[in-house]
Short mmCIF file of C-alpha atoms in Angstrom, two decimals:
data_model
loop_
_atom_site.label_atom_id
_atom_site.label_comp_id
_atom_site.label_asym_id
_atom_site.label_seq_id
_atom_site.Cartn_x
_atom_site.Cartn_y
_atom_site.Cartn_z
CA MET A 1210 -0.31 -0.05 -0.25
CA ASP A 1211 1.75 2.99 -0.90
CA GLU A 1212 1.77 6.59 1.15
CA ALA A 1213 -0.69 7.80 -0.81
CA ALA A 1214 -3.57 5.27 -0.26
CA SER A 1215 -2.63 4.45 3.12
CA ARG A 1216 -3.46 8.22 4.46
CA GLN A 1217 -7.47 8.33 3.32
CA GLU A 1218 -9.05 10.98 4.66
CA VAL A 1219 -11.74 9.71 7.59
CA ALA A 1220 -15.11 10.63 7.33
CA PRO A 1221 -16.67 13.62 8.40
CA GLY A 1222 -18.44 11.90 10.12
CA ALA A 1223 -17.02 12.73 13.22
CA ARG A 1224 -17.66 16.29 13.53
CA GLY A 1225 -20.03 15.35 16.93
CA LEU A 1226 -16.70 14.99 18.78
CA GLY A 1227 -15.57 18.92 17.64
CA PRO A 1228 -12.50 19.22 15.75
CA ALA A 1229 -10.20 16.66 15.57
CA LYS A 1230 -6.14 18.00 16.23
CA ASP A 1231 -4.01 15.09 14.38
CA GLN A 1232 -6.20 12.44 12.47
CA ASP A 1233 -5.69 13.49 9.15
CA ASP A 1234 -2.04 12.84 9.87
CA LEU A 1235 -2.50 9.70 11.28
CA ALA A 1236 -1.89 6.62 8.61
CA VAL A 1237 -5.17 5.23 8.30
CA PHE A 1238 -3.18 1.63 8.44
CA ASP A 1239 1.03 0.94 9.66
CA PRO A 1240 1.72 -2.00 8.81
CA ALA A 1241 5.12 -1.57 10.19
CA TRP A 1242 2.84 -2.66 13.62
CA ILE A 1243 2.98 -6.31 12.22
CA ASP A 1244 6.36 -5.90 10.10
CA ALA A 1245 7.04 -5.79 13.80
CA LEU A 1246 5.16 -8.97 15.25
CA ARG A 1247 6.38 -11.09 11.88
CA SER A 1248 10.03 -11.12 12.49
CA GLY A 1249 10.22 -12.98 15.85
CA LEU A 1250 6.65 -14.88 15.25
CA SER A 1251 6.02 -18.48 13.63
CA PRO A 1252 3.89 -17.31 10.57
CA GLU A 1253 0.84 -19.23 11.72
CA LEU A 1254 0.74 -17.59 15.17
CA VAL A 1255 1.19 -14.57 13.38
CA ARG A 1256 -1.48 -15.66 11.53
CA ASN A 1257 -4.10 -16.01 14.99
CA LEU A 1258 -3.00 -12.95 15.98
CA LEU A 1259 -4.52 -11.85 12.84
CA SER A 1260 -7.52 -13.13 12.79
CA SER A 1261 -7.72 -12.98 16.65
CA CYS A 1262 -7.46 -9.30 16.28
CA LEU A 1263 -9.44 -8.72 13.15
CA GLY A 1264 -12.90 -10.62 15.63
CA SER A 1265 -11.97 -8.39 18.56
CA MET A 1266 -12.37 -5.31 15.72
CA GLU A 1267 -15.68 -6.24 14.46
CA GLN A 1268 -16.75 -7.80 18.27
CA TYR A 1269 -16.08 -4.19 19.68
CA LEU A 1270 -17.61 -1.74 15.93
CA ALA A 1271 -20.26 -4.33 16.81
CA GLU A 1272 -20.35 -2.64 20.30
CA LEU A 1273 -20.81 0.52 19.87
CA ARG A 1274 -23.07 -0.22 16.71
CA ARG A 1275 -25.65 -1.57 19.56
CA CYS A 1276 -24.70 0.78 21.84
CA ALA A 1277 -25.56 3.62 20.11
CA VAL A 1278 -29.11 1.41 19.27
CA ALA A 1279 -29.51 1.51 22.90
CA GLY A 1280 -28.37 4.65 23.88
CA THR A 1281 -25.90 3.63 26.83
CA LEU A 1282 -22.91 5.80 26.53
CA GLU A 1283 -20.52 4.21 28.76
CA ASP A 1284 -20.99 0.81 27.30
CA ALA A 1285 -19.88 2.73 24.21
CA ARG A 1286 -17.05 3.82 25.81
CA ARG A 1287 -16.48 1.27 27.85
CA ALA A 1288 -16.16 -0.20 23.98
CA ALA A 1289 -14.33 2.16 22.05
CA HIS A 1290 -11.10 1.90 25.01
CA ASP A 1291 -10.96 -1.50 23.95
CA LEU A 1292 -11.59 -0.74 20.34
CA LYS A 1293 -8.98 2.11 20.59
CA GLY A 1294 -5.88 -0.75 22.27
CA ILE A 1295 -6.49 -3.38 19.63
CA CYS A 1296 -6.75 -0.85 16.94
CA ALA A 1297 -3.05 0.84 17.97
CA GLN A 1298 -1.80 -2.53 18.34
CA PHE A 1299 -1.69 -4.27 14.88
CA GLY A 1300 -1.34 -0.28 13.28
CA ALA A 1301 -5.59 1.10 12.68
CA LEU A 1302 -4.36 4.13 13.57
CA GLN A 1303 -6.97 6.81 12.21
CA ALA A 1304 -9.06 3.75 14.25
CA SER A 1305 -7.36 3.62 17.86
CA ALA A 1306 -8.24 7.43 16.71
CA VAL A 1307 -11.03 7.70 16.45
CA ALA A 1308 -12.29 5.11 19.04
CA ARG A 1309 -10.47 7.43 21.98
CA ARG A 1310 -11.82 10.54 20.43
CA ILE A 1311 -15.00 8.61 21.59
CA GLU A 1312 -14.00 6.89 25.27
CA THR A 1313 -12.57 10.83 26.28
CA GLU A 1314 -15.00 12.99 23.79
CA THR A 1315 -18.36 12.51 23.05
CA ALA A 1316 -20.34 14.45 25.24
CA GLY A 1317 -23.67 12.23 24.11
CA VAL A 1318 -25.56 9.71 22.20
CA ALA A 1319 -26.27 11.90 19.32
CA ALA A 1320 -21.61 12.54 18.92
CA LEU A 1321 -21.47 8.97 19.38
CA ARG A 1322 -23.51 8.49 16.55
CA GLU A 1323 -22.02 11.44 14.16
CA ALA A 1324 -18.67 9.68 14.68
CA LEU A 1325 -19.14 5.60 13.79
CA PRO A 1326 -19.42 6.83 10.19
CA ALA A 1327 -15.98 7.96 10.96
CA LEU A 1328 -14.29 4.50 12.29
CA GLU A 1329 -16.48 3.02 10.49
CA THR A 1330 -14.93 4.23 7.36
CA CYS A 1331 -11.75 4.15 9.54
CA LEU A 1332 -11.88 0.74 10.15
CA GLY A 1333 -12.73 -0.40 7.30
CA GLY A 1334 -10.01 0.38 5.63
CA ALA A 1335 -6.81 -0.76 8.24
CA VAL A 1336 -9.01 -4.45 7.85
CA ALA A 1337 -8.64 -5.09 4.78
CA GLU A 1338 -5.13 -4.13 5.02
CA ILE A 1339 -4.72 -6.52 7.40
CA ARG A 1340 -6.96 -9.34 6.09
CA ARG A 1341 -4.84 -8.70 3.08
CA ILE A 1342 -1.54 -9.35 4.91
CA ALA A 1343 -2.75 -12.37 6.56
CA GLN A 1344 -3.82 -14.52 3.68
CA ALA A 1345 -0.38 -13.55 2.49
CA VAL A 1346 1.37 -14.73 5.46
#
């Protein structure tokens, strides 16, 4: 993935959180995080970790969607916290930044609902790259 493609613009759905300070400067996906794993682990273990990572990302995003529908902001913050961590560990930098903002800056359910499209866009780009890498390992 070239640098221009990895620096896709974040969807404008995060406007409910206020202006992002440095989010647009982050890559959607940084393969260096996974490259570091690949250098010290067996291909089988890397595939298992990537599979677990993808499952966790999907689980936490689904939980955030449920929270947006149910109006449970505190549960959404917990799910955003968990998503932030897994995204950061596997190079989904923009998604991690949006999840952090949902966790720490979301004032209400309406803002959460407005932020979800941006999170989905960022996460979708990173997930596609992680899946591509997992297939190549």
